[in-house]
Amino acid sequence: MGIFPEPDVASQGLLMTILNGNVNRRSIVQKDPFTYETIQGTVVLDQGNGFSISFTFTTLSARSRVNPSVFITNQVSIPSAQKWLFLGYKGLRGSYRIEGTFLNFELK
């Protein structure tokens, strides 16, 4: 999931991913949208029924927080008045299945 300056996940934005692993215990990391290299991230979190991630942004930047204040990214420059929210899933064809529920989804 992330915030991007264009409706294109290949644009330079703030990309957050939940790493593979145990459904209830995973790390959440910030990735470079171009190289997919890890920039920074959390330790393995035991979140039980899910993970809470929020994004805050200004006209020039964005940042993400794994709630409740477990991890906060540095600001990422996104010099665009309009921002695009991306929620998605990437996996190997035929190897993964995903189910998700977005609770208390707020867009302000």
PDB file of N, CA and C in Angstrom:
ATOM      1  N   MET A   1       0.850  -1.169   0.000  1.00  0.00           N
ATOM      2  CA  MET A   1       0.000   0.000   0.000  1.00  0.00           C
ATOM      3  C   MET A   1       0.893   1.229   0.000  1.00  0.00           C
ATOM      4  N   GLY A   2       0.370   2.341  -0.488  1.00  0.00           N
ATOM      5  CA  GLY A   2       1.223   3.506  -0.511  1.00  0.00           C
ATOM      6  C   GLY A   2       0.552   4.746  -1.044  1.00  0.00           C
ATOM      7  N   ILE A   3       1.302   5.834  -1.038  1.00  0.00           N
ATOM      8  CA  ILE A   3       0.876   7.131  -1.551  1.00  0.00           C
ATOM      9  C   ILE A   3       1.801   7.478  -2.709  1.00  0.00           C
ATOM     10  N   PHE A   4       1.210   7.839  -3.847  1.00  0.00           N
ATOM     11  CA  PHE A   4       1.980   8.121  -5.055  1.00  0.00           C
ATOM     12  C   PHE A   4       1.515   9.425  -5.699  1.00  0.00           C
ATOM     13  N   PRO A   5       2.409  10.115  -6.450  1.00  0.00           N
ATOM     14  CA  PRO A   5       2.041  11.386  -7.081  1.00  0.00           C
ATOM     15  C   PRO A   5       1.215  11.208  -8.344  1.00  0.00           C
ATOM     16  N   GLU A   6       1.177   9.999  -8.880  1.00  0.00           N
ATOM     17  CA  GLU A   6       0.442   9.698 -10.107  1.00  0.00           C
ATOM     18  C   GLU A   6      -0.316   8.391  -9.922  1.00  0.00           C
ATOM     19  N   PRO A   7      -1.306   8.101 -10.755  1.00  0.00           N
ATOM     20  CA  PRO A   7      -2.006   6.813 -10.640  1.00  0.00           C
ATOM     21  C   PRO A   7      -1.157   5.685 -11.218  1.00  0.00           C
ATOM     22  N   ASP A   8       0.080   5.567 -10.736  1.00  0.00           N
ATOM     23  CA  ASP A   8       1.037   4.609 -11.252  1.00  0.00           C
ATOM     24  C   ASP A   8       1.977   4.211 -10.118  1.00  0.00           C
ATOM     25  N   VAL A   9       1.968   2.935  -9.739  1.00  0.00           N
ATOM     26  CA  VAL A   9       2.819   2.493  -8.630  1.00  0.00           C
ATOM     27  C   VAL A   9       4.294   2.494  -9.007  1.00  0.00           C
ATOM     28  N   ALA A  10       4.607   2.769 -10.271  1.00  0.00           N
ATOM     29  CA  ALA A  10       6.005   2.893 -10.684  1.00  0.00           C
ATOM     30  C   ALA A  10       6.511   4.318 -10.508  1.00  0.00           C
ATOM     31  N   SER A  11       5.650   5.247 -10.069  1.00  0.00           N
ATOM     32  CA  SER A  11       6.096   6.613  -9.801  1.00  0.00           C
ATOM     33  C   SER A  11       6.758   6.649  -8.424  1.00  0.00           C
ATOM     34  N   GLN A  12       7.558   7.679  -8.171  1.00  0.00           N
ATOM     35  CA  GLN A  12       8.292   7.771  -6.908  1.00  0.00           C
ATOM     36  C   GLN A  12       7.351   8.153  -5.777  1.00  0.00           C
ATOM     37  N   GLY A  13       7.037   7.195  -4.920  1.00  0.00           N
ATOM     38  CA  GLY A  13       6.119   7.454  -3.821  1.00  0.00           C
ATOM     39  C   GLY A  13       6.553   6.749  -2.560  1.00  0.00           C
ATOM     40  N   LEU A  14       5.631   6.614  -1.631  1.00  0.00           N
ATOM     41  CA  LEU A  14       5.863   5.951  -0.348  1.00  0.00           C
ATOM     42  C   LEU A  14       5.183   4.596  -0.407  1.00  0.00           C
ATOM     43  N   LEU A  15       5.971   3.526  -0.439  1.00  0.00           N
ATOM     44  CA  LEU A  15       5.453   2.168  -0.559  1.00  0.00           C
ATOM     45  C   LEU A  15       5.704   1.390   0.720  1.00  0.00           C
ATOM     46  N   MET A  16       4.640   0.869   1.314  1.00  0.00           N
ATOM     47  CA  MET A  16       4.723   0.058   2.529  1.00  0.00           C
ATOM     48  C   MET A  16       4.256  -1.352   2.200  1.00  0.00           C
ATOM     49  N   THR A  17       4.981  -2.359   2.691  1.00  0.00           N
ATOM     50  CA  THR A  17       4.605  -3.747   2.426  1.00  0.00           C
ATOM     51  C   THR A  17       4.613  -4.546   3.718  1.00  0.00           C
ATOM     52  N   ILE A  18       3.792  -5.583   3.735  1.00  0.00           N
ATOM     53  CA  ILE A  18       3.778  -6.535   4.833  1.00  0.00           C
ATOM     54  C   ILE A  18       4.505  -7.765   4.310  1.00  0.00           C
ATOM     55  N   LEU A  19       5.579  -8.158   4.978  1.00  0.00           N
ATOM     56  CA  LEU A  19       6.395  -9.271   4.505  1.00  0.00           C
ATOM     57  C   LEU A  19       5.691 -10.613   4.672  1.00  0.00           C
ATOM     58  N   ASN A  20       6.103 -11.584   3.883  1.00  0.00           N
ATOM     59  CA  ASN A  20       5.566 -12.944   3.983  1.00  0.00           C
ATOM     60  C   ASN A  20       5.907 -13.527   5.340  1.00  0.00           C
ATOM     61  N   GLY A  21       5.091 -14.468   5.765  1.00  0.00           N
ATOM     62  CA  GLY A  21       5.366 -15.151   7.029  1.00  0.00           C
ATOM     63  C   GLY A  21       4.095 -15.570   7.707  1.00  0.00           C
ATOM     64  N   ASN A  22       4.204 -15.852   8.984  1.00  0.00           N
ATOM     65  CA  ASN A  22       3.064 -16.238   9.800  1.00  0.00           C
ATOM     66  C   ASN A  22       1.994 -15.161   9.702  1.00  0.00           C
ATOM     67  N   VAL A  23       0.753 -15.564   9.520  1.00  0.00           N
ATOM     68  CA  VAL A  23      -0.347 -14.613   9.339  1.00  0.00           C
ATOM     69  C   VAL A  23      -0.459 -13.624  10.489  1.00  0.00           C
ATOM     70  N   ASN A  24      -0.185 -14.056  11.710  1.00  0.00           N
ATOM     71  CA  ASN A  24      -0.337 -13.198  12.882  1.00  0.00           C
ATOM     72  C   ASN A  24       0.939 -12.479  13.298  1.00  0.00           C
ATOM     73  N   ARG A  25       2.073 -12.857  12.729  1.00  0.00           N
ATOM     74  CA  ARG A  25       3.356 -12.264  13.117  1.00  0.00           C
ATOM     75  C   ARG A  25       4.146 -11.917  11.859  1.00  0.00           C
ATOM     76  N   ARG A  26       4.224 -10.632  11.553  1.00  0.00           N
ATOM     77  CA  ARG A  26       4.933 -10.199  10.349  1.00  0.00           C
ATOM     78  C   ARG A  26       5.635  -8.871  10.577  1.00  0.00           C
ATOM     79  N   SER A  27       6.588  -8.587   9.693  1.00  0.00           N
ATOM     80  CA  SER A  27       7.246  -7.284   9.685  1.00  0.00           C
ATOM     81  C   SER A  27       6.586  -6.419   8.620  1.00  0.00           C
ATOM     82  N   ILE A  28       6.582  -5.125   8.859  1.00  0.00           N
ATOM     83  CA  ILE A  28       6.070  -4.160   7.890  1.00  0.00           C
ATOM     84  C   ILE A  28       7.239  -3.265   7.516  1.00  0.00           C
ATOM     85  N   VAL A  29       7.493  -3.121   6.227  1.00  0.00           N
ATOM     86  CA  VAL A  29       8.669  -2.384   5.782  1.00  0.00           C
ATOM     87  C   VAL A  29       8.319  -1.360   4.712  1.00  0.00           C
ATOM     88  N   GLN A  30       9.163  -0.346   4.626  1.00  0.00           N
ATOM     89  CA  GLN A  30       9.090   0.646   3.560  1.00  0.00           C
ATOM     90  C   GLN A  30      10.014   0.167   2.444  1.00  0.00           C
ATOM     91  N   LYS A  31       9.501   0.130   1.221  1.00  0.00           N
ATOM     92  CA  LYS A  31      10.291  -0.327   0.080  1.00  0.00           C
ATOM     93  C   LYS A  31      10.474   0.809  -0.919  1.00  0.00           C
ATOM     94  N   ASP A  32      11.558   0.757  -1.671  1.00  0.00           N
ATOM     95  CA  ASP A  32      11.765   1.675  -2.783  1.00  0.00           C
ATOM     96  C   ASP A  32      10.874   1.186  -3.927  1.00  0.00           C
ATOM     97  N   PRO A  33       9.971   2.037  -4.464  1.00  0.00           N
ATOM     98  CA  PRO A  33       9.050   1.596  -5.512  1.00  0.00           C
ATOM     99  C   PRO A  33       9.738   1.161  -6.811  1.00  0.00           C
ATOM    100  N   PHE A  34      10.960   1.626  -7.064  1.00  0.00           N
ATOM    101  CA  PHE A  34      11.667   1.276  -8.298  1.00  0.00           C
ATOM    102  C   PHE A  34      12.483  -0.001  -8.164  1.00  0.00           C
ATOM    103  N   THR A  35      13.238  -0.124  -7.073  1.00  0.00           N
ATOM    104  CA  THR A  35      14.134  -1.268  -6.897  1.00  0.00           C
ATOM    105  C   THR A  35      13.544  -2.349  -6.004  1.00  0.00           C
ATOM    106  N   TYR A  36      12.526  -2.016  -5.258  1.00  0.00           N
ATOM    107  CA  TYR A  36      11.872  -2.895  -4.292  1.00  0.00           C
ATOM    108  C   TYR A  36      12.796  -3.281  -3.139  1.00  0.00           C
ATOM    109  N   GLU A  37      13.874  -2.511  -2.958  1.00  0.00           N
ATOM    110  CA  GLU A  37      14.770  -2.736  -1.828  1.00  0.00           C
ATOM    111  C   GLU A  37      14.152  -2.153  -0.565  1.00  0.00           C
ATOM    112  N   THR A  38      14.408  -2.811   0.565  1.00  0.00           N
ATOM    113  CA  THR A  38      13.896  -2.342   1.843  1.00  0.00           C
ATOM    114  C   THR A  38      14.660  -1.098   2.277  1.00  0.00           C
ATOM    115  N   ILE A  39      13.930  -0.066   2.667  1.00  0.00           N
ATOM    116  CA  ILE A  39      14.528   1.174   3.158  1.00  0.00           C
ATOM    117  C   ILE A  39      14.623   1.133   4.677  1.00  0.00           C
ATOM    118  N   GLN A  40      13.515   0.794   5.330  1.00  0.00           N
ATOM    119  CA  GLN A  40      13.458   0.676   6.780  1.00  0.00           C
ATOM    120  C   GLN A  40      12.218  -0.121   7.133  1.00  0.00           C
ATOM    121  N   GLY A  41      12.140  -0.607   8.377  1.00  0.00           N
ATOM    122  CA  GLY A  41      10.972  -1.394   8.737  1.00  0.00           C
ATOM    123  C   GLY A  41      10.909  -1.725  10.215  1.00  0.00           C
ATOM    124  N   THR A  42       9.888  -2.491  10.548  1.00  0.00           N
ATOM    125  CA  THR A  42       9.650  -2.877  11.934  1.00  0.00           C
ATOM    126  C   THR A  42      10.332  -4.210  12.217  1.00  0.00           C
ATOM    127  N   VAL A  43      10.385  -4.560  13.472  1.00  0.00           N
ATOM    128  CA  VAL A  43      10.736  -5.920  13.864  1.00  0.00           C
ATOM    129  C   VAL A  43       9.485  -6.759  13.590  1.00  0.00           C
ATOM    130  N   VAL A  44       9.557  -8.052  13.822  1.00  0.00           N
ATOM    131  CA  VAL A  44       8.372  -8.891  13.657  1.00  0.00           C
ATOM    132  C   VAL A  44       7.341  -8.467  14.699  1.00  0.00           C
ATOM    133  N   LEU A  45       6.128  -8.178  14.237  1.00  0.00           N
ATOM    134  CA  LEU A  45       5.059  -7.703  15.118  1.00  0.00           C
ATOM    135  C   LEU A  45       4.026  -8.798  15.324  1.00  0.00           C
ATOM    136  N   ASP A  46       3.563  -8.934  16.534  1.00  0.00           N
ATOM    137  CA  ASP A  46       2.489  -9.871  16.847  1.00  0.00           C
ATOM    138  C   ASP A  46       1.218  -9.046  16.981  1.00  0.00           C
ATOM    139  N   GLN A  47       0.495  -8.877  15.887  1.00  0.00           N
ATOM    140  CA  GLN A  47      -0.668  -8.005  15.873  1.00  0.00           C
ATOM    141  C   GLN A  47      -1.987  -8.749  15.994  1.00  0.00           C
ATOM    142  N   GLY A  48      -1.941 -10.059  16.150  1.00  0.00           N
ATOM    143  CA  GLY A  48      -3.181 -10.798  16.372  1.00  0.00           C
ATOM    144  C   GLY A  48      -4.131 -10.749  15.199  1.00  0.00           C
ATOM    145  N   ASN A  49      -5.144  -9.891  15.259  1.00  0.00           N
ATOM    146  CA  ASN A  49      -6.193  -9.850  14.246  1.00  0.00           C
ATOM    147  C   ASN A  49      -5.923  -8.910  13.086  1.00  0.00           C
ATOM    148  N   GLY A  50      -4.758  -8.336  12.992  1.00  0.00           N
ATOM    149  CA  GLY A  50      -4.474  -7.468  11.854  1.00  0.00           C
ATOM    150  C   GLY A  50      -3.494  -6.368  12.195  1.00  0.00           C
ATOM    151  N   PHE A  51      -3.192  -5.585  11.190  1.00  0.00           N
ATOM    152  CA  PHE A  51      -2.233  -4.495  11.319  1.00  0.00           C
ATOM    153  C   PHE A  51      -2.926  -3.189  11.006  1.00  0.00           C
ATOM    154  N   SER A  52      -2.568  -2.131  11.692  1.00  0.00           N
ATOM    155  CA  SER A  52      -3.132  -0.812  11.460  1.00  0.00           C
ATOM    156  C   SER A  52      -2.029   0.089  10.922  1.00  0.00           C
ATOM    157  N   ILE A  53      -2.227   0.581   9.719  1.00  0.00           N
ATOM    158  CA  ILE A  53      -1.249   1.442   9.062  1.00  0.00           C
ATOM    159  C   ILE A  53      -1.958   2.706   8.606  1.00  0.00           C
ATOM    160  N   SER A  54      -1.353   3.855   8.892  1.00  0.00           N
ATOM    161  CA  SER A  54      -1.951   5.114   8.452  1.00  0.00           C
ATOM    162  C   SER A  54      -0.927   5.921   7.658  1.00  0.00           C
ATOM    163  N   PHE A  55      -1.445   6.809   6.817  1.00  0.00           N
ATOM    164  CA  PHE A  55      -0.612   7.703   6.020  1.00  0.00           C
ATOM    165  C   PHE A  55      -1.023   9.132   6.323  1.00  0.00           C
ATOM    166  N   THR A  56      -0.040  10.010   6.450  1.00  0.00           N
ATOM    167  CA  THR A  56      -0.305  11.449   6.543  1.00  0.00           C
ATOM    168  C   THR A  56       0.520  12.106   5.451  1.00  0.00           C
ATOM    169  N   PHE A  57      -0.021  13.170   4.883  1.00  0.00           N
ATOM    170  CA  PHE A  57       0.718  13.822   3.818  1.00  0.00           C
ATOM    171  C   PHE A  57       0.401  15.299   3.748  1.00  0.00           C
ATOM    172  N   THR A  58       1.336  16.026   3.159  1.00  0.00           N
ATOM    173  CA  THR A  58       1.190  17.449   2.884  1.00  0.00           C
ATOM    174  C   THR A  58       1.220  17.600   1.370  1.00  0.00           C
ATOM    175  N   THR A  59       1.247  18.827   0.885  1.00  0.00           N
ATOM    176  CA  THR A  59       1.328  19.027  -0.561  1.00  0.00           C
ATOM    177  C   THR A  59       2.667  18.599  -1.125  1.00  0.00           C
ATOM    178  N   LEU A  60       3.696  18.459  -0.283  1.00  0.00           N
ATOM    179  CA  LEU A  60       5.030  18.126  -0.775  1.00  0.00           C
ATOM    180  C   LEU A  60       5.584  16.788  -0.298  1.00  0.00           C
ATOM    181  N   SER A  61       4.920  16.124   0.672  1.00  0.00           N
ATOM    182  CA  SER A  61       5.504  14.909   1.227  1.00  0.00           C
ATOM    183  C   SER A  61       4.446  13.982   1.810  1.00  0.00           C
ATOM    184  N   ALA A  62       4.897  12.782   2.187  1.00  0.00           N
ATOM    185  CA  ALA A  62       4.031  11.806   2.847  1.00  0.00           C
ATOM    186  C   ALA A  62       4.862  11.013   3.838  1.00  0.00           C
ATOM    187  N   ARG A  63       4.191  10.448   4.829  1.00  0.00           N
ATOM    188  CA  ARG A  63       4.841   9.548   5.784  1.00  0.00           C
ATOM    189  C   ARG A  63       3.808   8.515   6.221  1.00  0.00           C
ATOM    190  N   SER A  64       4.294   7.407   6.738  1.00  0.00           N
ATOM    191  CA  SER A  64       3.415   6.330   7.167  1.00  0.00           C
ATOM    192  C   SER A  64       3.711   5.979   8.622  1.00  0.00           C
ATOM    193  N   ARG A  65       2.675   5.471   9.282  1.00  0.00           N
ATOM    194  CA  ARG A  65       2.834   5.048  10.673  1.00  0.00           C
ATOM    195  C   ARG A  65       2.164   3.690  10.856  1.00  0.00           C
ATOM    196  N   VAL A  66       2.899   2.776  11.473  1.00  0.00           N
ATOM    197  CA  VAL A  66       2.319   1.507  11.902  1.00  0.00           C
ATOM    198  C   VAL A  66       1.823   1.765  13.309  1.00  0.00           C
ATOM    199  N   ASN A  67       0.541   1.667  13.498  1.00  0.00           N
ATOM    200  CA  ASN A  67      -0.089   2.031  14.763  1.00  0.00           C
ATOM    201  C   ASN A  67      -0.036   0.882  15.763  1.00  0.00           C
ATOM    202  N   PRO A  68      -0.083   1.133  17.043  1.00  0.00           N
ATOM    203  CA  PRO A  68      -0.087   2.456  17.663  1.00  0.00           C
ATOM    204  C   PRO A  68       1.346   2.951  17.905  1.00  0.00           C
ATOM    205  N   SER A  69       1.798   3.792  17.053  1.00  0.00           N
ATOM    206  CA  SER A  69       3.124   4.422  17.115  1.00  0.00           C
ATOM    207  C   SER A  69       4.259   3.412  17.274  1.00  0.00           C
ATOM    208  N   VAL A  70       4.130   2.256  16.624  1.00  0.00           N
ATOM    209  CA  VAL A  70       5.166   1.234  16.663  1.00  0.00           C
ATOM    210  C   VAL A  70       6.339   1.651  15.788  1.00  0.00           C
ATOM    211  N   PHE A  71       6.025   2.289  14.675  1.00  0.00           N
ATOM    212  CA  PHE A  71       7.045   2.634  13.689  1.00  0.00           C
ATOM    213  C   PHE A  71       6.527   3.793  12.845  1.00  0.00           C
ATOM    214  N   ILE A  72       7.370   4.789  12.605  1.00  0.00           N
ATOM    215  CA  ILE A  72       7.012   5.931  11.765  1.00  0.00           C
ATOM    216  C   ILE A  72       8.114   6.128  10.739  1.00  0.00           C
ATOM    217  N   THR A  73       7.744   6.216   9.467  1.00  0.00           N
ATOM    218  CA  THR A  73       8.744   6.414   8.418  1.00  0.00           C
ATOM    219  C   THR A  73       9.222   7.862   8.413  1.00  0.00           C
ATOM    220  N   ASN A  74      10.339   8.078   7.764  1.00  0.00           N
ATOM    221  CA  ASN A  74      10.764   9.439   7.479  1.00  0.00           C
ATOM    222  C   ASN A  74       9.845   9.999   6.398  1.00  0.00           C
ATOM    223  N   GLN A  75       9.790  11.317   6.279  1.00  0.00           N
ATOM    224  CA  GLN A  75       8.991  11.918   5.221  1.00  0.00           C
ATOM    225  C   GLN A  75       9.602  11.588   3.868  1.00  0.00           C
ATOM    226  N   VAL A  76       8.736  11.309   2.905  1.00  0.00           N
ATOM    227  CA  VAL A  76       9.149  11.034   1.541  1.00  0.00           C
ATOM    228  C   VAL A  76       8.648  12.180   0.677  1.00  0.00           C
ATOM    229  N   SER A  77       9.512  12.729  -0.145  1.00  0.00           N
ATOM    230  CA  SER A  77       9.141  13.838  -1.010  1.00  0.00           C
ATOM    231  C   SER A  77       8.196  13.355  -2.112  1.00  0.00           C
ATOM    232  N   ILE A  78       7.009  13.954  -2.153  1.00  0.00           N
ATOM    233  CA  ILE A  78       6.036  13.701  -3.218  1.00  0.00           C
ATOM    234  C   ILE A  78       5.487  15.071  -3.625  1.00  0.00           C
ATOM    235  N   PRO A  79       6.238  15.789  -4.473  1.00  0.00           N
ATOM    236  CA  PRO A  79       5.864  17.164  -4.825  1.00  0.00           C
ATOM    237  C   PRO A  79       4.717  17.226  -5.827  1.00  0.00           C
ATOM    238  N   SER A  80       3.537  16.879  -5.357  1.00  0.00           N
ATOM    239  CA  SER A  80       2.336  16.898  -6.190  1.00  0.00           C
ATOM    240  C   SER A  80       1.161  17.264  -5.299  1.00  0.00           C
ATOM    241  N   ALA A  81       0.350  18.210  -5.740  1.00  0.00           N
ATOM    242  CA  ALA A  81      -0.800  18.617  -4.941  1.00  0.00           C
ATOM    243  C   ALA A  81      -1.802  17.470  -4.808  1.00  0.00           C
ATOM    244  N   GLN A  82      -1.925  16.643  -5.835  1.00  0.00           N
ATOM    245  CA  GLN A  82      -2.831  15.502  -5.804  1.00  0.00           C
ATOM    246  C   GLN A  82      -2.042  14.239  -5.498  1.00  0.00           C
ATOM    247  N   LYS A  83      -2.552  13.425  -4.580  1.00  0.00           N
ATOM    248  CA  LYS A  83      -1.905  12.171  -4.200  1.00  0.00           C
ATOM    249  C   LYS A  83      -2.845  11.022  -4.529  1.00  0.00           C
ATOM    250  N   TRP A  84      -2.255   9.854  -4.816  1.00  0.00           N
ATOM    251  CA  TRP A  84      -3.026   8.659  -5.134  1.00  0.00           C
ATOM    252  C   TRP A  84      -2.742   7.593  -4.080  1.00  0.00           C
ATOM    253  N   LEU A  85      -3.792   7.027  -3.510  1.00  0.00           N
ATOM    254  CA  LEU A  85      -3.672   5.948  -2.545  1.00  0.00           C
ATOM    255  C   LEU A  85      -3.749   4.626  -3.302  1.00  0.00           C
ATOM    256  N   PHE A  86      -2.771   3.750  -3.064  1.00  0.00           N
ATOM    257  CA  PHE A  86      -2.754   2.441  -3.704  1.00  0.00           C
ATOM    258  C   PHE A  86      -2.886   1.368  -2.635  1.00  0.00           C
ATOM    259  N   LEU A  87      -3.848   0.476  -2.807  1.00  0.00           N
ATOM    260  CA  LEU A  87      -4.005  -0.693  -1.952  1.00  0.00           C
ATOM    261  C   LEU A  87      -3.969  -1.890  -2.881  1.00  0.00           C
ATOM    262  N   GLY A  88      -3.034  -2.782  -2.693  1.00  0.00           N
ATOM    263  CA  GLY A  88      -2.928  -3.889  -3.621  1.00  0.00           C
ATOM    264  C   GLY A  88      -2.181  -5.058  -3.041  1.00  0.00           C
ATOM    265  N   TYR A  89      -1.934  -6.010  -3.902  1.00  0.00           N
ATOM    266  CA  TYR A  89      -1.265  -7.234  -3.498  1.00  0.00           C
ATOM    267  C   TYR A  89      -0.386  -7.719  -4.639  1.00  0.00           C
ATOM    268  N   LYS A  90       0.822  -8.133  -4.307  1.00  0.00           N
ATOM    269  CA  LYS A  90       1.740  -8.669  -5.305  1.00  0.00           C
ATOM    270  C   LYS A  90       2.177 -10.044  -4.834  1.00  0.00           C
ATOM    271  N   GLY A  91       2.078 -11.022  -5.697  1.00  0.00           N
ATOM    272  CA  GLY A  91       2.485 -12.373  -5.324  1.00  0.00           C
ATOM    273  C   GLY A  91       2.846 -13.176  -6.547  1.00  0.00           C
ATOM    274  N   LEU A  92       3.356 -14.356  -6.336  1.00  0.00           N
ATOM    275  CA  LEU A  92       3.700 -15.231  -7.441  1.00  0.00           C
ATOM    276  C   LEU A  92       2.427 -15.877  -7.981  1.00  0.00           C
ATOM    277  N   ARG A  93       2.294 -15.917  -9.279  1.00  0.00           N
ATOM    278  CA  ARG A  93       1.100 -16.474  -9.916  1.00  0.00           C
ATOM    279  C   ARG A  93       0.872 -17.909  -9.445  1.00  0.00           C
ATOM    280  N   GLY A  94      -0.352 -18.171  -8.957  1.00  0.00           N
ATOM    281  CA  GLY A  94      -0.720 -19.510  -8.515  1.00  0.00           C
ATOM    282  C   GLY A  94      -0.177 -19.916  -7.166  1.00  0.00           C
ATOM    283  N   SER A  95       0.573 -19.062  -6.516  1.00  0.00           N
ATOM    284  CA  SER A  95       1.207 -19.436  -5.252  1.00  0.00           C
ATOM    285  C   SER A  95       0.585 -18.795  -4.021  1.00  0.00           C
ATOM    286  N   TYR A  96      -0.153 -17.728  -4.207  1.00  0.00           N
ATOM    287  CA  TYR A  96      -0.684 -17.007  -3.064  1.00  0.00           C
ATOM    288  C   TYR A  96      -2.178 -16.770  -3.203  1.00  0.00           C
ATOM    289  N   ARG A  97      -2.825 -16.685  -2.073  1.00  0.00           N
ATOM    290  CA  ARG A  97      -4.224 -16.294  -2.016  1.00  0.00           C
ATOM    291  C   ARG A  97      -4.306 -15.239  -0.924  1.00  0.00           C
ATOM    292  N   ILE A  98      -5.084 -14.219  -1.129  1.00  0.00           N
ATOM    293  CA  ILE A  98      -5.196 -13.178  -0.107  1.00  0.00           C
ATOM    294  C   ILE A  98      -6.662 -12.919   0.198  1.00  0.00           C
ATOM    295  N   GLU A  99      -6.911 -12.699   1.465  1.00  0.00           N
ATOM    296  CA  GLU A  99      -8.215 -12.253   1.915  1.00  0.00           C
ATOM    297  C   GLU A  99      -7.947 -11.091   2.845  1.00  0.00           C
ATOM    298  N   GLY A 100      -8.736 -10.070   2.755  1.00  0.00           N
ATOM    299  CA  GLY A 100      -8.500  -8.923   3.618  1.00  0.00           C
ATOM    300  C   GLY A 100      -9.784  -8.207   3.969  1.00  0.00           C
ATOM    301  N   THR A 101      -9.740  -7.536   5.067  1.00  0.00           N
ATOM    302  CA  THR A 101     -10.848  -6.713   5.519  1.00  0.00           C
ATOM    303  C   THR A 101     -10.283  -5.360   5.911  1.00  0.00           C
ATOM    304  N   PHE A 102     -10.873  -4.313   5.400  1.00  0.00           N
ATOM    305  CA  PHE A 102     -10.458  -2.964   5.771  1.00  0.00           C
ATOM    306  C   PHE A 102     -11.479  -2.441   6.774  1.00  0.00           C
ATOM    307  N   LEU A 103     -11.062  -2.338   8.015  1.00  0.00           N
ATOM    308  CA  LEU A 103     -11.931  -1.873   9.085  1.00  0.00           C
ATOM    309  C   LEU A 103     -11.626  -0.423   9.408  1.00  0.00           C
ATOM    310  N   ASN A 104     -12.634   0.338   9.708  1.00  0.00           N
ATOM    311  CA  ASN A 104     -12.489   1.736  10.089  1.00  0.00           C
ATOM    312  C   ASN A 104     -11.698   2.518   9.046  1.00  0.00           C
ATOM    313  N   PHE A 105     -11.948   2.225   7.769  1.00  0.00           N
ATOM    314  CA  PHE A 105     -11.254   2.907   6.679  1.00  0.00           C
ATOM    315  C   PHE A 105     -11.736   4.360   6.624  1.00  0.00           C
ATOM    316  N   GLU A 106     -10.806   5.293   6.780  1.00  0.00           N
ATOM    317  CA  GLU A 106     -11.137   6.715   6.727  1.00  0.00           C
ATOM    318  C   GLU A 106     -10.275   7.375   5.688  1.00  0.00           C
ATOM    319  N   LEU A 107     -10.874   8.188   4.853  1.00  0.00           N
ATOM    320  CA  LEU A 107     -10.144   8.965   3.874  1.00  0.00           C
ATOM    321  C   LEU A 107     -10.554  10.404   4.085  1.00  0.00           C
ATOM    322  N   LYS A 108      -9.599  11.222   4.552  1.00  0.00           N
ATOM    323  CA  LYS A 108      -9.918  12.609   4.881  1.00  0.00           C
ATOM    324  C   LYS A 108      -9.176  13.538   3.969  1.00  0.00           C
TER     325      LYS A 108
END
